[in-house]
CSV table of C-alpha atoms in Angstrom, one decimal:
chain,number,residue,atom,x,y,z
A,1,MET,CA,-70.9,-80.8,39.7
A,2,GLU,CA,-70.4,-81.3,36.0
A,3,LEU,CA,-68.1,-78.3,35.9
A,4,GLU,CA,-66.0,-79.7,38.7
A,5,ASN,CA,-65.8,-83.1,37.0
A,6,GLU,CA,-64.7,-81.5,33.8
A,7,GLY,CA,-62.0,-79.5,35.6
A,8,SER,CA,-60.5,-82.5,37.4
A,9,ALA,CA,-60.6,-84.5,34.1
A,10,GLY,CA,-58.8,-81.7,32.4
A,11,LYS,CA,-56.0,-81.7,35.0
A,12,PHE,CA,-55.5,-85.4,34.7
A,13,GLU,CA,-55.4,-85.2,30.9
A,14,ARG,CA,-52.8,-82.5,31.1
A,15,PHE,CA,-50.7,-84.6,33.5
A,16,LEU,CA,-50.9,-87.6,31.2
A,17,PHE,CA,-50.1,-85.3,28.3
A,18,LEU,CA,-46.9,-84.2,30.0
A,19,MET,CA,-45.8,-87.5,31.5
A,20,ILE,CA,-46.4,-89.8,28.6
A,21,PRO,CA,-43.7,-88.3,26.4
A,22,ILE,CA,-41.3,-88.3,29.3
A,23,ILE,CA,-41.9,-91.9,30.1
A,24,PHE,CA,-41.7,-92.9,26.5
A,25,THR,CA,-38.4,-91.1,26.2
A,26,LEU,CA,-37.0,-92.8,29.2
A,27,VAL,CA,-38.1,-96.2,28.1
A,28,LEU,CA,-36.7,-95.6,24.6
A,29,LEU,CA,-33.4,-94.5,26.1
A,30,GLY,CA,-33.3,-97.5,28.3
A,31,VAL,CA,-34.0,-99.8,25.3
A,32,LEU,CA,-31.3,-98.1,23.2
A,33,LEU,CA,-28.8,-98.2,26.1
A,34,THR,CA,-29.6,-101.8,26.6
A,35,LEU,CA,-28.9,-102.7,23.0
A,36,PHE,CA,-25.8,-100.6,22.4
A,37,ASN,CA,-23.9,-99.8,25.6
A,38,MET,CA,-24.1,-101.9,28.7
A,39,ASP,CA,-21.8,-99.7,30.8
A,40,ILE,CA,-23.7,-96.5,30.2
A,41,ARG,CA,-26.9,-98.4,31.0
A,42,ASN,CA,-25.6,-99.6,34.2
A,43,ASN,CA,-24.3,-96.2,35.1
A,44,VAL,CA,-27.7,-94.6,34.2
A,45,LEU,CA,-29.5,-97.2,36.2
A,46,GLU,CA,-27.3,-96.6,39.2
A,47,VAL,CA,-28.0,-92.9,38.9
A,48,ALA,CA,-31.7,-93.5,38.5
A,49,ASN,CA,-31.8,-95.8,41.5
A,50,LYS,CA,-30.5,-92.9,43.6
A,51,ILE,CA,-33.5,-90.7,42.6
A,52,PRO,CA,-36.3,-91.1,45.2
A,53,ILE,CA,-39.2,-91.3,42.8
A,54,LEU,CA,-37.5,-93.1,39.9
A,55,GLU,CA,-35.9,-95.8,42.0
A,56,LYS,CA,-39.3,-97.5,42.3
A,57,TRP,CA,-39.7,-97.8,38.5
A,58,VAL,CA,-36.1,-98.3,37.3
A,59,PRO,CA,-34.6,-101.8,37.7
A,60,ASP,CA,-31.4,-102.5,39.5
A,61,PRO,CA,-28.2,-102.6,37.4
A,62,PRO,CA,-26.8,-106.1,36.8
A,63,ALA,CA,-23.7,-107.0,38.7
A,64,ASP,CA,-20.4,-106.4,36.9
A,65,PRO,CA,-18.9,-109.8,36.0
A,66,SER,CA,-15.4,-108.5,36.3
A,67,LYS,CA,-15.8,-107.3,39.9
A,68,PRO,CA,-16.2,-110.8,41.3
A,69,LYS,CA,-12.9,-111.8,39.6
A,70,GLU,CA,-11.1,-108.8,41.1
A,71,GLU,CA,-12.6,-109.5,44.5
A,72,SER,CA,-11.6,-113.1,44.1
A,73,LYS,CA,-8.1,-112.2,43.2
A,74,LYS,CA,-7.9,-109.8,46.2
A,75,GLN,CA,-9.2,-112.5,48.4
A,76,GLU,CA,-6.7,-115.0,47.0
A,77,VAL,CA,-3.9,-112.5,47.6
A,78,SER,CA,-5.1,-111.8,51.1
A,79,SER,CA,-5.5,-115.5,51.8
A,80,ALA,CA,-2.0,-116.2,50.5
A,81,THR,CA,-0.5,-113.4,52.7
A,82,THR,CA,-2.4,-114.7,55.7
A,83,ILE,CA,-1.2,-118.3,55.0
A,84,LYS,CA,2.3,-117.0,54.6
A,85,GLU,CA,2.2,-115.2,57.9
A,86,LEU,CA,0.7,-118.2,59.7
A,87,LYS,CA,3.4,-120.4,58.3
A,88,ALA,CA,6.0,-118.0,59.5
A,89,GLN,CA,4.5,-117.9,62.9
A,90,LEU,CA,4.3,-121.7,63.0
A,91,ALA,CA,8.0,-122.0,62.0
A,92,GLN,CA,8.9,-119.5,64.7
A,93,GLN,CA,6.9,-121.5,67.3
A,94,GLU,CA,8.5,-124.7,66.2
A,95,GLU,CA,11.9,-123.1,66.5
A,96,ASN,CA,11.1,-121.8,70.0
A,97,LEU,CA,9.8,-125.3,70.9
A,98,LYS,CA,13.0,-126.9,69.7
A,99,LYS,CA,15.1,-124.5,71.7
A,100,VAL,CA,13.1,-125.2,74.8
A,101,THR,CA,13.4,-128.9,74.2
A,102,ASP,CA,17.2,-128.6,73.7
A,103,GLU,CA,17.5,-126.6,76.9
A,104,LYS,CA,15.5,-129.2,78.8
A,105,THR,CA,17.6,-132.0,77.4
A,106,ALA,CA,20.8,-130.1,78.4
A,107,GLN,CA,19.4,-129.4,81.9
A,108,ASP,CA,18.5,-133.1,82.3
A,109,THR,CA,22.0,-134.1,81.3
A,110,LYS,CA,23.5,-131.7,83.8
A,111,VAL,CA,21.2,-133.0,86.5
A,112,GLN,CA,22.2,-136.6,85.7
A,113,ALA,CA,25.9,-135.7,85.7
A,114,LEU,CA,25.5,-134.0,89.1
A,115,GLU,CA,23.6,-137.0,90.5
A,116,SER,CA,26.3,-139.3,89.3
A,117,GLN,CA,28.9,-137.0,90.8
A,118,ILE,CA,27.1,-137.0,94.1
A,119,GLU,CA,26.7,-140.8,94.1
A,120,GLY,CA,30.5,-141.1,93.4
A,121,MET,CA,31.3,-138.7,96.2
A,122,LYS,CA,29.1,-140.7,98.6
A,123,LYS,CA,30.8,-144.0,97.6
A,124,GLU,CA,34.2,-142.4,98.0
A,125,ALA,CA,33.2,-141.1,101.4
A,126,GLU,CA,31.9,-144.5,102.5
A,127,THR,CA,35.0,-146.2,101.2
A,128,ALA,CA,37.2,-143.7,103.0
A,129,GLU,CA,35.2,-144.1,106.2
A,130,ALA,CA,35.4,-147.9,105.9
A,131,SER,CA,39.1,-147.7,105.2
A,132,THR,CA,39.6,-145.4,108.2
A,133,GLU,CA,37.7,-147.8,110.5
A,134,GLU,CA,39.8,-150.8,109.2
A,135,THR,CA,43.1,-149.0,109.6
A,136,GLU,CA,42.3,-147.4,113.0
A,137,ASP,CA,44.8,-148.5,115.7
A,138,PRO,CA,43.0,-150.8,118.1
A,139,TYR,CA,45.0,-149.4,121.0
A,140,GLN,CA,44.1,-145.9,120.1
A,141,LYS,CA,40.5,-146.9,119.8
A,142,GLN,CA,40.6,-148.3,123.3
A,143,VAL,CA,42.0,-145.0,124.6
A,144,SER,CA,39.1,-143.1,122.8
A,145,ASP,CA,36.5,-145.5,124.3
A,146,LEU,CA,38.0,-145.0,127.7
A,147,ALA,CA,37.9,-141.2,127.3
A,148,LYS,CA,34.3,-141.4,126.3
A,149,LEU,CA,33.6,-143.6,129.4
A,150,TYR,CA,35.1,-141.0,131.8
A,151,ALA,CA,33.4,-138.1,129.9
A,152,GLY,CA,30.0,-139.8,130.4
A,153,MET,CA,30.5,-140.1,134.1
A,154,LYS,CA,30.0,-137.3,136.6
A,155,ALA,CA,33.1,-135.2,137.0
A,156,SER,CA,33.1,-135.7,140.8
A,157,LYS,CA,33.2,-139.5,140.3
A,158,ALA,CA,35.6,-139.6,137.3
A,159,ALA,CA,38.2,-137.3,138.9
A,160,PRO,CA,39.2,-139.6,141.9
A,161,ILE,CA,39.3,-142.6,139.6
A,162,MET,CA,41.6,-140.9,137.2
A,163,GLU,CA,43.9,-139.7,140.0
A,164,ASN,CA,44.9,-143.3,140.5
A,165,LEU,CA,46.3,-143.4,137.0
A,166,THR,CA,49.8,-142.2,136.2
A,167,THR,CA,50.3,-138.7,134.9
A,168,GLU,CA,51.1,-140.0,131.4
A,169,GLU,CA,48.0,-142.2,131.3
A,170,MET,CA,45.8,-139.2,132.3
A,171,VAL,CA,47.4,-137.1,129.7
A,172,GLN,CA,46.8,-139.8,127.1
A,173,ILE,CA,43.1,-139.9,128.0
A,174,PHE,CA,42.6,-136.2,128.3
A,175,SER,CA,44.2,-135.6,124.8
A,176,VAL,CA,41.2,-137.4,123.1
A,177,MET,CA,38.5,-135.9,125.4
A,178,ASN,CA,36.4,-133.0,124.5
A,179,LYS,CA,37.1,-129.6,126.1
A,180,ALA,CA,34.0,-129.4,128.3
A,181,SER,CA,34.5,-132.9,129.9
A,182,LYS,CA,38.2,-132.2,130.3
A,183,THR,CA,37.5,-128.9,132.2
A,184,ALA,CA,34.9,-130.4,134.5
A,185,ILE,CA,37.2,-133.3,135.5
A,186,LEU,CA,40.2,-131.2,136.1
A,187,GLU,CA,38.2,-128.9,138.4
A,188,LYS,CA,37.5,-131.9,140.6
A,189,MET,CA,41.0,-133.3,140.7
A,190,ASP,CA,43.8,-132.6,143.2
A,191,PRO,CA,45.3,-129.2,142.2
A,192,GLN,CA,48.9,-130.5,142.0
A,193,LYS,CA,47.9,-133.5,139.8
A,194,ALA,CA,45.7,-131.2,137.7
A,195,ALA,CA,48.7,-128.9,137.2
A,196,ASP,CA,51.0,-131.8,136.3
A,197,VAL,CA,48.5,-133.1,133.7
A,198,THR,CA,48.1,-129.6,132.3
A,199,ILE,CA,51.8,-129.2,131.8
A,200,LYS,CA,52.1,-132.6,130.2
A,201,LEU,CA,49.2,-131.8,127.9
A,202,LYS,CA,51.0,-128.7,126.7
A,203,GLU,CA,54.1,-130.7,125.9
A,204,THR,CA,52.5,-133.7,124.1
A,205,THR,CA,53.2,-134.3,120.5
A,206,SER,CA,51.9,-137.4,118.8
A,207,SER,CA,49.6,-140.2,120.0
A,208,SER,CA,52.3,-142.8,119.6
A,209,ASP,CA,54.6,-140.8,121.9
A,210,MET,CA,51.9,-140.5,124.4
A,211,ALA,CA,51.2,-144.2,124.2
A,212,ILE,CA,54.8,-145.1,124.8
A,213,ALA,CA,55.1,-142.7,127.7
A,214,ALA,CA,51.9,-144.1,129.3
A,215,LEU,CA,53.1,-147.7,129.0
A,216,GLN,CA,56.6,-146.8,130.4
A,217,SER,CA,55.0,-145.0,133.4
A,218,ARG,CA,52.7,-148.0,134.0
A,219,LEU,CA,55.7,-150.4,133.9
A,220,LYS,CA,57.7,-148.2,136.3
A,221,LYS,CA,54.7,-148.0,138.7
A,222,ASP,CA,54.2,-151.8,138.5
A,223,ALA,CA,57.9,-152.4,139.0
A,224,GLY,CA,57.8,-150.4,142.3
A,225,THR,CA,55.1,-152.6,143.9
A,226,THR,CA,56.2,-155.4,146.3
A,227,ALA,CA,54.7,-158.8,146.5
A,228,THR,CA,55.8,-162.4,146.8
A,229,ALA,CA,58.1,-163.5,144.0
A,230,THR,CA,56.0,-166.2,142.5
A,231,THR,CA,52.7,-164.3,142.6
A,232,SER,CA,54.4,-161.2,141.4
A,233,ASN,CA,56.1,-162.9,138.5
A,234,ASN,CA,52.9,-164.7,137.4
A,235,LEU,CA,50.8,-161.5,137.6
A,236,ASP,CA,53.4,-159.4,135.8
A,237,LYS,CA,53.7,-161.9,133.0
A,238,GLU,CA,49.9,-162.1,132.5
A,239,LYS,CA,49.5,-158.3,132.5
A,240,LEU,CA,52.5,-157.8,130.2
A,241,ASN,CA,51.2,-160.4,127.8
A,242,GLN,CA,47.7,-158.7,127.7
A,243,THR,CA,49.2,-155.3,127.4
A,244,PHE,CA,51.6,-156.0,124.5
A,245,SER,CA,49.2,-158.3,122.7
A,246,SER,CA,46.6,-155.5,122.6
A,247,MET,CA,49.2,-153.0,121.2
A,248,THR,CA,50.1,-152.6,117.5
A,249,PRO,CA,53.5,-154.2,116.6
A,250,ALA,CA,54.8,-150.7,115.7
A,251,ASN,CA,54.0,-149.1,119.0
A,252,ALA,CA,55.3,-152.2,121.0
A,253,ALA,CA,58.5,-152.2,119.0
A,254,SER,CA,59.1,-148.5,119.6
A,255,LEU,CA,58.4,-148.9,123.4
A,256,LEU,CA,60.6,-152.0,123.7
A,257,GLY,CA,63.4,-150.3,121.8
A,258,GLU,CA,63.5,-147.5,124.2
A,259,MET,CA,63.2,-149.8,127.2
A,260,TYR,CA,66.2,-151.9,125.9
A,261,LYS,CA,68.4,-148.8,126.4
A,262,ILE,CA,67.3,-148.7,130.1
A,263,SER,CA,66.9,-152.4,131.1
A,264,PRO,CA,67.7,-155.1,128.5
A,265,ASP,CA,66.7,-157.8,130.9
A,266,LYS,CA,63.1,-156.5,131.2
A,267,VAL,CA,62.8,-156.4,127.4
A,268,VAL,CA,63.9,-160.0,127.2
A,269,THR,CA,61.4,-160.9,130.0
A,270,ILE,CA,58.5,-159.2,128.1
A,271,MET,CA,59.5,-160.9,124.8
A,272,ASN,CA,59.3,-164.3,126.7
A,273,THR,CA,55.9,-163.6,128.1
A,274,VAL,CA,54.1,-162.8,124.8
A,275,SER,CA,52.9,-165.4,122.3
A,276,ASP,CA,55.0,-166.5,119.3
A,277,SER,CA,52.9,-164.6,116.8
A,278,VAL,CA,53.0,-161.4,118.8
A,279,ARG,CA,56.8,-161.8,119.4
A,280,SER,CA,57.4,-162.3,115.6
A,281,SER,CA,55.4,-159.2,114.7
A,282,ILE,CA,57.2,-157.1,117.3
A,283,LEU,CA,60.6,-158.3,116.2
A,284,GLY,CA,59.8,-157.6,112.6
A,285,GLU,CA,59.0,-153.9,113.5
A,286,MET,CA,62.0,-153.7,115.7
A,287,THR,CA,64.2,-154.9,112.8
A,288,LYS,CA,62.9,-152.0,110.7
A,289,ASN,CA,63.8,-149.5,113.5
A,290,ASP,CA,67.2,-150.9,114.6
A,291,SER,CA,68.4,-154.2,113.2
A,292,ALA,CA,71.5,-154.3,115.4
A,293,GLN,CA,69.5,-153.9,118.6
A,294,THR,CA,67.0,-156.6,117.4
A,295,ALA,CA,69.9,-159.0,116.8
A,296,LYS,CA,71.1,-158.5,120.4
A,297,ILE,CA,67.5,-159.1,121.7
A,298,VAL,CA,67.2,-162.3,119.7
A,299,ASN,CA,70.6,-163.4,120.9
A,300,ARG,CA,69.5,-162.9,124.5
A,301,LEU,CA,66.2,-164.7,123.8
A,302,MET,CA,68.3,-167.7,122.7
A,303,GLY,CA,70.1,-167.9,126.0
A,304,ALA,CA,73.3,-166.0,125.2
A,305,LYS,CA,74.4,-163.0,127.1
């Protein structure tokens, strides 16, 4: 046992004998490096910290004071670059937003202009429609209403009624009737009368000419009827007054001008039956058409021959 203790003590003493000079040397070098050269010390400490056994005994090297400054400068440069990029992106976004706003403003302006244009067109259409209704010939309106009346009836009932009219009157009514109603009524009419109406329809020109022809045919038909003198005269005057009072002065003047060439006495009779205002209007239109003829009619109205 004593020999074993002496052997183990001898080993420990040899270990200390070897390690004490090494440790002393290392401590001395550390002190010298600390006093004379900070960079070498830090490098040595960094190397020593990488050795597995010595890293527990060797202290960590102090941080380099210059590194934080460099890192701070790098951070500042990086931050400045980032800020610059963000500013550029913000400017781009603002520019895009401005473009979108300008486009929306332009679009709103166009929409307002189109709405104003549409409103103007509506007003013009309403004005034109009102003007058309005001300037529509009352006589022609009555013909249109009569055509609608016959078109609304059954063809089998409308056909016999219209056959009692003159050919010119039927032509005038058929001219403003739609094709379907016209076809249905003609199918139910007498073939000869339907043929006469069809031929007249092909030859018709303007509404005023058809109106004159219809009135002339009606006057001729009424003139062919026989009745007592007093009753006939009274009825004829009343009908003539109603007929020419409902006509426009221009149509009445054209009709009477043509009639004067055939029968001047009948024209004078008609002019005597109408009221003063109607007579004045008709004479005014007749003066525009033929002043010499109008002078003769006025002369006959005053009692001269």
